[in-house]
Coordinates of C-alpha atoms in Angstrom, one line a residue:
M1 CA 33.7 15.4 191.3
K2 CA 35.3 17.3 194.2
L3 CA 35.7 21.1 193.8
L4 CA 39.2 21.0 195.2
A5 CA 40.2 18.6 192.5
L6 CA 39.5 21.3 189.9
L7 CA 41.9 23.8 191.5
P8 CA 45.6 24.1 190.5
Q9 CA 47.9 21.7 192.4
W10 CA 50.8 24.0 193.1
P11 CA 49.5 26.3 195.9
P12 CA 48.8 23.4 198.3
A13 CA 52.0 21.5 197.3
Q14 CA 54.0 24.7 197.9
A15 CA 52.4 25.1 201.3
L16 CA 53.2 21.5 202.2
S17 CA 56.8 22.0 201.1
L18 CA 57.1 25.2 203.2
A19 CA 55.6 23.4 206.2
L20 CA 58.1 20.5 205.8
N21 CA 61.0 23.0 205.6
A22 CA 59.7 24.9 208.7
A23 CA 59.4 21.5 210.6
I24 CA 63.1 20.8 209.7
L25 CA 64.2 24.2 210.8
G26 CA 62.1 24.0 214.0
G27 CA 63.5 20.6 214.9
I28 CA 60.2 18.8 214.6
I29 CA 61.5 16.6 211.8
S30 CA 65.1 15.6 211.3
R31 CA 66.8 16.0 207.9
D32 CA 67.8 12.3 208.2
A33 CA 64.1 11.3 208.3
L34 CA 63.4 12.9 204.9
E35 CA 66.7 11.9 203.3
P36 CA 65.2 8.7 201.6
L37 CA 62.9 11.1 199.7
R38 CA 65.7 13.2 198.2
G39 CA 65.6 13.2 194.4
K40 CA 62.2 11.5 194.3
T41 CA 58.7 12.7 193.5
V42 CA 56.3 12.2 196.3
A43 CA 52.5 12.3 195.9
L44 CA 50.0 12.6 198.7
E45 CA 46.4 12.1 197.9
A46 CA 43.4 12.9 200.2
S47 CA 40.7 11.1 198.2
D48 CA 37.9 12.3 200.4
L49 CA 38.8 15.9 199.6
G50 CA 39.7 15.2 196.0
V51 CA 43.2 16.7 196.5
R52 CA 46.5 15.4 195.2
L53 CA 49.8 17.0 196.1
R54 CA 53.1 16.3 194.3
L55 CA 56.5 17.3 195.6
A56 CA 59.7 16.8 193.6

């Protein structure tokens, strides 16, 4: 079992959410590119690290 899998999920998920918001504000990602995800739950899993992030 990976150590990171034992840690709470919200700090990395919050960091990813803030990074996506900063990318939108910085013009790196357009709002239109993320529009299909609006209102959906998105899960990213890095199985080699044992980390799963959920954004809603």
